[in-house]
Coordinates of C-alpha atoms and ligand atoms in Angstrom, one line a residue:
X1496 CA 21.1 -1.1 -15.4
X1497 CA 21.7 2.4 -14.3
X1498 CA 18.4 4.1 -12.5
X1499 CA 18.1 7.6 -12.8
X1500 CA 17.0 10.0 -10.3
X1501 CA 14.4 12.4 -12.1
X1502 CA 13.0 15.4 -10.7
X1503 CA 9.4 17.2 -10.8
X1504 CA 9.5 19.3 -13.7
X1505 CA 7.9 19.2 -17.2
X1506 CA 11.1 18.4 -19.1
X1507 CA 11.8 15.5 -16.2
X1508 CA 8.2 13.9 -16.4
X1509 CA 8.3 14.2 -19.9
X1510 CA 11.7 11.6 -19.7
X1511 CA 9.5 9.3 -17.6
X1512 CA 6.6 9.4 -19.8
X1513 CA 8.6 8.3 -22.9
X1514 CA 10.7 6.1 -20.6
X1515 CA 7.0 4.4 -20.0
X1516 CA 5.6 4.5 -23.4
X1517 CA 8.6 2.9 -24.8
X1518 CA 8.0 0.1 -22.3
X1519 CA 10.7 0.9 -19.4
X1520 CA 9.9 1.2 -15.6
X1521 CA 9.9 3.8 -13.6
X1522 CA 9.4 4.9 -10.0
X1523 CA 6.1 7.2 -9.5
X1524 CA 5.4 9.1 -6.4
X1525 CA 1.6 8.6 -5.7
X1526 CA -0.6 10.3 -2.6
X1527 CA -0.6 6.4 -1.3
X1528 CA 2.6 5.2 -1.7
X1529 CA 5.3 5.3 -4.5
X1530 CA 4.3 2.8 -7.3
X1531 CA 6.5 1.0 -10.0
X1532 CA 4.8 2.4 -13.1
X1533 CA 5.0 0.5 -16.4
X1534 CA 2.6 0.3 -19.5
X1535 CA -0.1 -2.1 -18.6
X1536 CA -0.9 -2.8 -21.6
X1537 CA 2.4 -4.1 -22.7
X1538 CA 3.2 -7.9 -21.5
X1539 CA 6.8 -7.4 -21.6
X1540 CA 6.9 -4.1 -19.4
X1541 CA 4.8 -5.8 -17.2
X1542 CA 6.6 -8.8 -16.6
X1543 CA 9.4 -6.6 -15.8
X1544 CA 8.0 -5.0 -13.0
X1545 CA 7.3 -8.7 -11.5
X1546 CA 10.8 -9.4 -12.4
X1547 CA 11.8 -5.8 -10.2
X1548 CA 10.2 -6.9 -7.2
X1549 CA 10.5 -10.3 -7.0
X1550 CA 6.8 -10.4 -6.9
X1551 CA 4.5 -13.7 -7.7
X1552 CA 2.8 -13.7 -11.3
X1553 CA -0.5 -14.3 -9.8
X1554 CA -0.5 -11.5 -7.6
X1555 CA -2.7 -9.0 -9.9
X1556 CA -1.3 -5.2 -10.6
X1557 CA -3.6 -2.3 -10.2
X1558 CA -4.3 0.1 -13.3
X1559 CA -4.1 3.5 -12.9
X1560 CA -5.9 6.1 -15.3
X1561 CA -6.1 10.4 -15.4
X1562 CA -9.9 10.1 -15.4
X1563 CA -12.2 7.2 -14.0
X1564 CA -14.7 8.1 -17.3
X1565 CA -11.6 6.0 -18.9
X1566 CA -12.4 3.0 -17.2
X1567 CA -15.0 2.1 -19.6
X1568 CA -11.9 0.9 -22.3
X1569 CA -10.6 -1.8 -19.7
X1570 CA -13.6 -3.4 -18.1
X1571 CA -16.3 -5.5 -19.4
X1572 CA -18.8 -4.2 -16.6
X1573 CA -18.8 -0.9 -14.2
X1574 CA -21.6 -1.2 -11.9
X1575 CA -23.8 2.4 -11.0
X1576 CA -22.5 2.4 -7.5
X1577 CA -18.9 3.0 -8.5
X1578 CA -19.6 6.0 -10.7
X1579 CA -21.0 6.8 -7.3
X1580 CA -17.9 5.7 -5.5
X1581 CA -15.4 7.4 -8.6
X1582 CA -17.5 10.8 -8.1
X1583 CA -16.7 10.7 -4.5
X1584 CA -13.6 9.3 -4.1
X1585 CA -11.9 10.0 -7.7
X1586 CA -9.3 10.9 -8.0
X1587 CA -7.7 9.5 -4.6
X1588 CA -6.4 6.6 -2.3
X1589 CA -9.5 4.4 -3.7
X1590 CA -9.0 1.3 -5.9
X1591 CA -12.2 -0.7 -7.3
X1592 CA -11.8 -4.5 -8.7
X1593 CA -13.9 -4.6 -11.6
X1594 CA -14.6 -7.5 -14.6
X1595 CA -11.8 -7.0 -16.6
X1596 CA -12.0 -6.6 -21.0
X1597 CA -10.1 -8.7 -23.3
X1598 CA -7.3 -5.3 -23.7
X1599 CA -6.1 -6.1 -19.9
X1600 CA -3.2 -8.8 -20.2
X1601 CA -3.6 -11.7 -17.8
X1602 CA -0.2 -10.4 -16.9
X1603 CA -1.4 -7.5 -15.7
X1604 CA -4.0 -9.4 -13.9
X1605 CA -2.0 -11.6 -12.4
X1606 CA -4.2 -14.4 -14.5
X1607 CA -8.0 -13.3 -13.2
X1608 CA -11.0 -11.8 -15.0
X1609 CA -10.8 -8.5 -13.1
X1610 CA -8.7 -5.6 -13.1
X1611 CA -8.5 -2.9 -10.0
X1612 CA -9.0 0.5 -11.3
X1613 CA -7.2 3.6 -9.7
X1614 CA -7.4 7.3 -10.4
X1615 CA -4.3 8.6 -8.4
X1616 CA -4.6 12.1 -7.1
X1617 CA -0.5 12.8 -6.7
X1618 CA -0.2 15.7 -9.3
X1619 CA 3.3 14.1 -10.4
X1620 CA 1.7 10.4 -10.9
X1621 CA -1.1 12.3 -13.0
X1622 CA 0.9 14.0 -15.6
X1623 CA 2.9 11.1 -16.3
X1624 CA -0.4 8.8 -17.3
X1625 CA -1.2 11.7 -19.7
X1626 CA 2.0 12.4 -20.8
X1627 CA 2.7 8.8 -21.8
X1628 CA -0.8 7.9 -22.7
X1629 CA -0.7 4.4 -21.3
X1630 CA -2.6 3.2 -18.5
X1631 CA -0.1 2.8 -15.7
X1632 CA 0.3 -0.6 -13.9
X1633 CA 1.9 0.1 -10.7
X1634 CA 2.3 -1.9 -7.6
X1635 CA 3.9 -0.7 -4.4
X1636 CA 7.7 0.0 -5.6
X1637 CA 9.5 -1.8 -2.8
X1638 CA 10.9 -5.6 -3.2
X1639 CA 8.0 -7.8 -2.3
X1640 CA 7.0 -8.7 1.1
X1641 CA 9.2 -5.2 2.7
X1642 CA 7.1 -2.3 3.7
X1643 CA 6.4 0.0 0.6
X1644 CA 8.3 3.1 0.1
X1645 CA 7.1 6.4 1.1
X1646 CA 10.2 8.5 -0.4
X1647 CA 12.0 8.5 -3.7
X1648 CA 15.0 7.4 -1.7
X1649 CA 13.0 4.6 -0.1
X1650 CA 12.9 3.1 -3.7
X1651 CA 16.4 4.0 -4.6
X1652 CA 17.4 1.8 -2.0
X1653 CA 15.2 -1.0 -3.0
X1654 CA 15.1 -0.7 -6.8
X1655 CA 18.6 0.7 -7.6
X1656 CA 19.9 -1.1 -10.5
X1657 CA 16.8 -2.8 -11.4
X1658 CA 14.6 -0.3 -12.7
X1659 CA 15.2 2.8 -15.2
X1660 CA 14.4 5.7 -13.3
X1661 CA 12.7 7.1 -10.4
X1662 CA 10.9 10.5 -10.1
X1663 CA 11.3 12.6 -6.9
X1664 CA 7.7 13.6 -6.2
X1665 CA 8.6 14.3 -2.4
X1666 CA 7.0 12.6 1.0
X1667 CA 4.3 10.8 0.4
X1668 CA 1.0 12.0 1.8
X1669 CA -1.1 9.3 3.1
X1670 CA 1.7 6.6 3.4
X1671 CA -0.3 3.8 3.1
X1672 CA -1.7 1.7 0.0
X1673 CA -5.3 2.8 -1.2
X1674 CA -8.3 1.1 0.1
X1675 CA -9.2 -1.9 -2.3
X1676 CA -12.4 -2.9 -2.8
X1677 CA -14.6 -5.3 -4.7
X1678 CA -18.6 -5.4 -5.7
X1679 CA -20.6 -7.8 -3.8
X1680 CA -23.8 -6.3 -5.3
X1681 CA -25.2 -3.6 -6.7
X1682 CA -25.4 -2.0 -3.2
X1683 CA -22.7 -3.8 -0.8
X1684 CA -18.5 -3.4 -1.1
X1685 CA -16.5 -5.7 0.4
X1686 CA -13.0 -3.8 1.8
X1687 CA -10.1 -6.4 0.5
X1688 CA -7.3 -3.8 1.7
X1689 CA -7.9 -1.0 4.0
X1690 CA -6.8 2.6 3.9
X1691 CA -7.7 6.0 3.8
X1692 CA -10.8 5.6 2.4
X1693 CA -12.4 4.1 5.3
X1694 CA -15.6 2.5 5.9
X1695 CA -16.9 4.8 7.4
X1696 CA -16.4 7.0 4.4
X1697 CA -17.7 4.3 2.1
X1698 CA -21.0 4.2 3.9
X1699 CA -21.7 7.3 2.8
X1700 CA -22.0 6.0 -0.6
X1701 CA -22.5 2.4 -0.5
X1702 CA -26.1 0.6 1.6
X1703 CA -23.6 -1.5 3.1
X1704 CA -19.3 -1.9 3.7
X1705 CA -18.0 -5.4 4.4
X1706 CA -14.6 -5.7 6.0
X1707 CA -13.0 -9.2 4.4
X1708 CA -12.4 -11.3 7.5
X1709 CA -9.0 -12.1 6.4
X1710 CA -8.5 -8.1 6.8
X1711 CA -7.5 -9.1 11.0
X1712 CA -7.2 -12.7 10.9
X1713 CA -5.7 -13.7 8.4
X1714 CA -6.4 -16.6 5.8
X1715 CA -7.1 -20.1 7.9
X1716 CA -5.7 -23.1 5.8
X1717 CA -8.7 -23.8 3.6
X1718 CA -9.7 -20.5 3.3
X1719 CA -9.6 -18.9 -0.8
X1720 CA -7.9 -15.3 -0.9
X1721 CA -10.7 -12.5 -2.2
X1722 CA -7.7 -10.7 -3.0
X1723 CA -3.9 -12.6 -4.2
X1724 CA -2.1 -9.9 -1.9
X1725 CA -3.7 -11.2 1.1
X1726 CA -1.5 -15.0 0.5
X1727 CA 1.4 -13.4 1.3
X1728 CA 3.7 -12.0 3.7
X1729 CA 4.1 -8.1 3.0
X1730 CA 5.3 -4.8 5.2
X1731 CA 7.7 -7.0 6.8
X1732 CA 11.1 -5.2 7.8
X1733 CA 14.0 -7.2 8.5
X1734 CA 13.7 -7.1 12.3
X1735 CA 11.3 -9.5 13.8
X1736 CA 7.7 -7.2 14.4
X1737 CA 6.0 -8.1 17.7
X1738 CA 2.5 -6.2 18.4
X1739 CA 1.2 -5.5 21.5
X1740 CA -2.0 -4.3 23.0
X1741 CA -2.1 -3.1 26.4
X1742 CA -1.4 -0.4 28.5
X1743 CA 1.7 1.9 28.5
X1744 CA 2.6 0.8 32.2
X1745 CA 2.0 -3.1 31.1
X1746 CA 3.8 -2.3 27.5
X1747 CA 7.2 -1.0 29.5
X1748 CA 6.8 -3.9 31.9
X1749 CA 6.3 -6.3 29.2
X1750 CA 9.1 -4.9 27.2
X1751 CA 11.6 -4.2 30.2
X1752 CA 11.7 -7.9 30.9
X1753 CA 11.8 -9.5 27.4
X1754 CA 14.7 -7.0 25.9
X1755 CA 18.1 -7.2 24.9
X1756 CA 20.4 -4.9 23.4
X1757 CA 19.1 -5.2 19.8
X1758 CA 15.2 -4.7 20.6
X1759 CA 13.7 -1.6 20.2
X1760 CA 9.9 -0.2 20.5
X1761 CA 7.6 1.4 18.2
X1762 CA 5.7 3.9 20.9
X1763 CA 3.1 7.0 20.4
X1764 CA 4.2 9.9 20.5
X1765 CA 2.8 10.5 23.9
X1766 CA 4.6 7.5 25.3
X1767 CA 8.2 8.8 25.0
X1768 CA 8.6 10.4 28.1
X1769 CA 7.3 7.6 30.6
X1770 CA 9.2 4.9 28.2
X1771 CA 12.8 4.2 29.7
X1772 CA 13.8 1.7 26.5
X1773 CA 15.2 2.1 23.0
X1774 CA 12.1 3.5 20.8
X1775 CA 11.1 5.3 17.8
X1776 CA 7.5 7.1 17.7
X1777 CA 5.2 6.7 15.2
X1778 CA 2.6 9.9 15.6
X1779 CA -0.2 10.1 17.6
X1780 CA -3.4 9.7 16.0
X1781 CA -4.2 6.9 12.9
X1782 CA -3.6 9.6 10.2
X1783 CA -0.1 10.5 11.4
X1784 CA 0.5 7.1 12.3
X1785 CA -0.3 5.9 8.6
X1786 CA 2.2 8.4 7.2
X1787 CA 4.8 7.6 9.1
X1788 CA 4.8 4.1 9.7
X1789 CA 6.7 2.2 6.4
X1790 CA 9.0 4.9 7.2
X1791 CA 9.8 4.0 10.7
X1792 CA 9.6 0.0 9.8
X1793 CA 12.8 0.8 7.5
X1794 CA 14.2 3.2 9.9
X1795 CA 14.0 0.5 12.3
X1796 CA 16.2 -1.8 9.8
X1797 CA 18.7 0.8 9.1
X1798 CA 19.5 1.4 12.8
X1799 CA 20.1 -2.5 13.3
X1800 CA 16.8 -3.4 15.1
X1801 CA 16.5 -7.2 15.2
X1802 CA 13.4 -7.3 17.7
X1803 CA 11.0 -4.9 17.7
X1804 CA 7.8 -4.2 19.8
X1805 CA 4.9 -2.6 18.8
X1806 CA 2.1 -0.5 20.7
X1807 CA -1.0 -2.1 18.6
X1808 CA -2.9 0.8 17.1
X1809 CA -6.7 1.8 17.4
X1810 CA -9.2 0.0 14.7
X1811 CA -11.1 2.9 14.2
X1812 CA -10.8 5.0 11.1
X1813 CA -7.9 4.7 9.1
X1814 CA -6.2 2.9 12.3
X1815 CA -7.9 -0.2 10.6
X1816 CA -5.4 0.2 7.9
X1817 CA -2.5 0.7 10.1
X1818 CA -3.5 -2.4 12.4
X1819 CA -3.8 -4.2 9.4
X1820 CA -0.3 -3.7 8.4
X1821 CA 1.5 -4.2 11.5
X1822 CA -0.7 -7.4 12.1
X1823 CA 0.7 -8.6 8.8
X1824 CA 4.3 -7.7 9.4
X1825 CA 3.8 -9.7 12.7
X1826 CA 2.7 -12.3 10.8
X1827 CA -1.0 -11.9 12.8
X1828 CA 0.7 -13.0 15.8
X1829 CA -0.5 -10.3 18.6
X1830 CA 0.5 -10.2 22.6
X1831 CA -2.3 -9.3 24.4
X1832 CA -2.1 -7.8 28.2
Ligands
LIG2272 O1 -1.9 2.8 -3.2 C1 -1.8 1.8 -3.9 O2 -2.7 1.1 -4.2 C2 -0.4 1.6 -4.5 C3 -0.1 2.8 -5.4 C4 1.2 2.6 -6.1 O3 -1.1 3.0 -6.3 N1 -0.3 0.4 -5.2 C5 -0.3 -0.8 -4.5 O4 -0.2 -1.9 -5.4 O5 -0.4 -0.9 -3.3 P1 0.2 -3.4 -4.8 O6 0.3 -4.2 -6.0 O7 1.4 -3.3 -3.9 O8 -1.1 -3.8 -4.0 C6 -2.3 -4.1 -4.7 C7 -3.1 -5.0 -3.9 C8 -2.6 -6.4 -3.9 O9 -2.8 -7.0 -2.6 C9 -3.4 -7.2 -4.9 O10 -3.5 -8.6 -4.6 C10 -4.7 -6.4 -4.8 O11 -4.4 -5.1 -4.6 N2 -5.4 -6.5 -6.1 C11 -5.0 -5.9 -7.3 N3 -5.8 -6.3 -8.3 C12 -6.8 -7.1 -7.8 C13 -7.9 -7.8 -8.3 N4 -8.2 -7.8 -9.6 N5 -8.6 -8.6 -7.5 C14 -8.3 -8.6 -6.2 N6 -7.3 -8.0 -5.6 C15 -6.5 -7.2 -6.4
LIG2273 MG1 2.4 -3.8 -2.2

């Protein structure tokens, strides 16, 4: 199939909207991350996002609606706390699992009784759910388990052939996925996937934020996943991702004597000019760091990479979400100095 390359105007978005309604799927730029949109509730354009990205049938797809007051339509229950949580945080990087209704396909959901609800804030992703008139499935748009595009050309070269179109919304702005969360009470969320929404931000809102355990350690052999995505292996690039937390001098050291000519580093911006080795830099603080990080993961691929070394993040903030997904693509395996 031939994918075209849509741009942001009315006449453009109008294309993708019909493309959607008439069951096709296209390739959204979001404030997160760019999405593969689709009608959610049609089965077939569904399955056909799963069939896109290679991804497993039970891993659920989020929703994504104009308004959170339309949330009522798709879910059986919506607790008091996440009208608090929607007046907040809606429309932005925030998705909430809630009890699905019987109009949500066990496609959609991957096979469970919930449904995660998003209100997307990206102007371009907006129109197009009221254009169409469909709530929007969408998961990340790259192929499943490789870091999730943050460009329209990030999905080109993933989805190229296998999807109808993709819309050209520009760089996205947080470049990580939204913060998903489920209800544990009436008072307490439990974090499933961090991002920029952070805890600390949820506190303002919630009595009390729990951060999954298997958020930075991963899911032990009996443990049950809270969330599907957390089974398997995701943000992965090609090259094999080492983390490691230390000190500059003990990071150089470390990765002066365990180099060859294919290994390069992912440093801080402030550590390029005491860092004698092959590098990109991923920003300084965690906000900078979130936006450019899928970015420099598939840079890193591009430029032939087969090794690379990571300077481990700070936890704090939205760092939690950026530690989160480099653990993952290092398969939680972390070199500490
Ligand atoms: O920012 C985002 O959330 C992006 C943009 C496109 O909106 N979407 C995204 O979707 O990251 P995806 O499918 O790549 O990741 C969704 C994650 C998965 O790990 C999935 O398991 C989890 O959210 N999830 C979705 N629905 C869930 C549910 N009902 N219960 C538990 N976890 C759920
Ligand atoms: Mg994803």
């Amino acid at each position: 199939m031939e994918t075209v390359l849509l741009c942001n105007n009315d006449e453009q978005l109008q294309k993708a909207a019909e493309m959607i309604k008439t069951g096709l799927v296209v390739g959204i730029p979001t404030e997160t991350v760019y999405g593969l949109g689709a009608d959610a509730l049609n089965e077939n354009a569904v399955r056909s996002i799963f069939a896109a990205k290679g991804r497993p049938a039970d891993n659920p797809l989020i929703v994504h609606l104009a308004d959170f007051s339309q949330a009522v339509n798709y879910t059986a229950y919506i607790p008091d706390l996440a009208y608090r949580l929607a007046e907040r945080f809606c429309p932005g990087p925030l998705t909430m699992v809630l009890p699905k209704n019987e109009r949500i396909p066990f496609v959609t959901s991957g096979g469970l009784e919930t449904v995660g609800i998003r209100v997307p804030s990206h102007p371009v992703m907006h129109r197009i759910i009221e254009l169409s008139g469909c709530p929007i499935a969408a998961p990340s748009a790259n192929i499943s388990g490789y870091p999730s595009p943050t460009s329209a050309q990030h999905v080109m070269r993933d989805m190229n052939g296998r999807i109808s179109a993709v819309v050209d919304g520009g760089q996205s702005e947080f470049g990580i996925e939204s913060t998903v969360i489920s209800f544990d009470n009436e008072k307490t969320v439990r974090i499933l996937r961090p991002g920029s929404v952070t805890k600390e931000m949820l506190l303002e809102v919630c009595d009390s934020v729990i951060i999954d355990p298997a958020i930075l350690n991963g899911l032990g052999e009996n443990d049950t996943a809270a969330s599907p995505g957390m089974k398997y292996k995701h943000y992965s690039p090609m090259a094999e991702t080492i983390m490691i937390e230390s000190s500059l001098d003990d990071f150089v050291k470390y990765v002066g004597e365990h180099s060859d000519e294919n290994t390069y580093s992912l440093i801080f911006d402030n550590d390029k000019d005491n860092f004698p080795y092959k590098h990109l830099t991923y920003g300084a603080e965690s906000e900078s760091q979130a936006h450019l990080l899928f970015g420099r993961l598939r840079e890193l691929d591009e430029i032939g990479a087969k090794k690379v070394y990571v300077r481990a993040p700070s936890c704090s903030g939205v760092g939690l979400a950026v530690y989160n997904r480099l653990i993952r693509a290092a398969g939680f395996e972390v070199i500490r100095i």
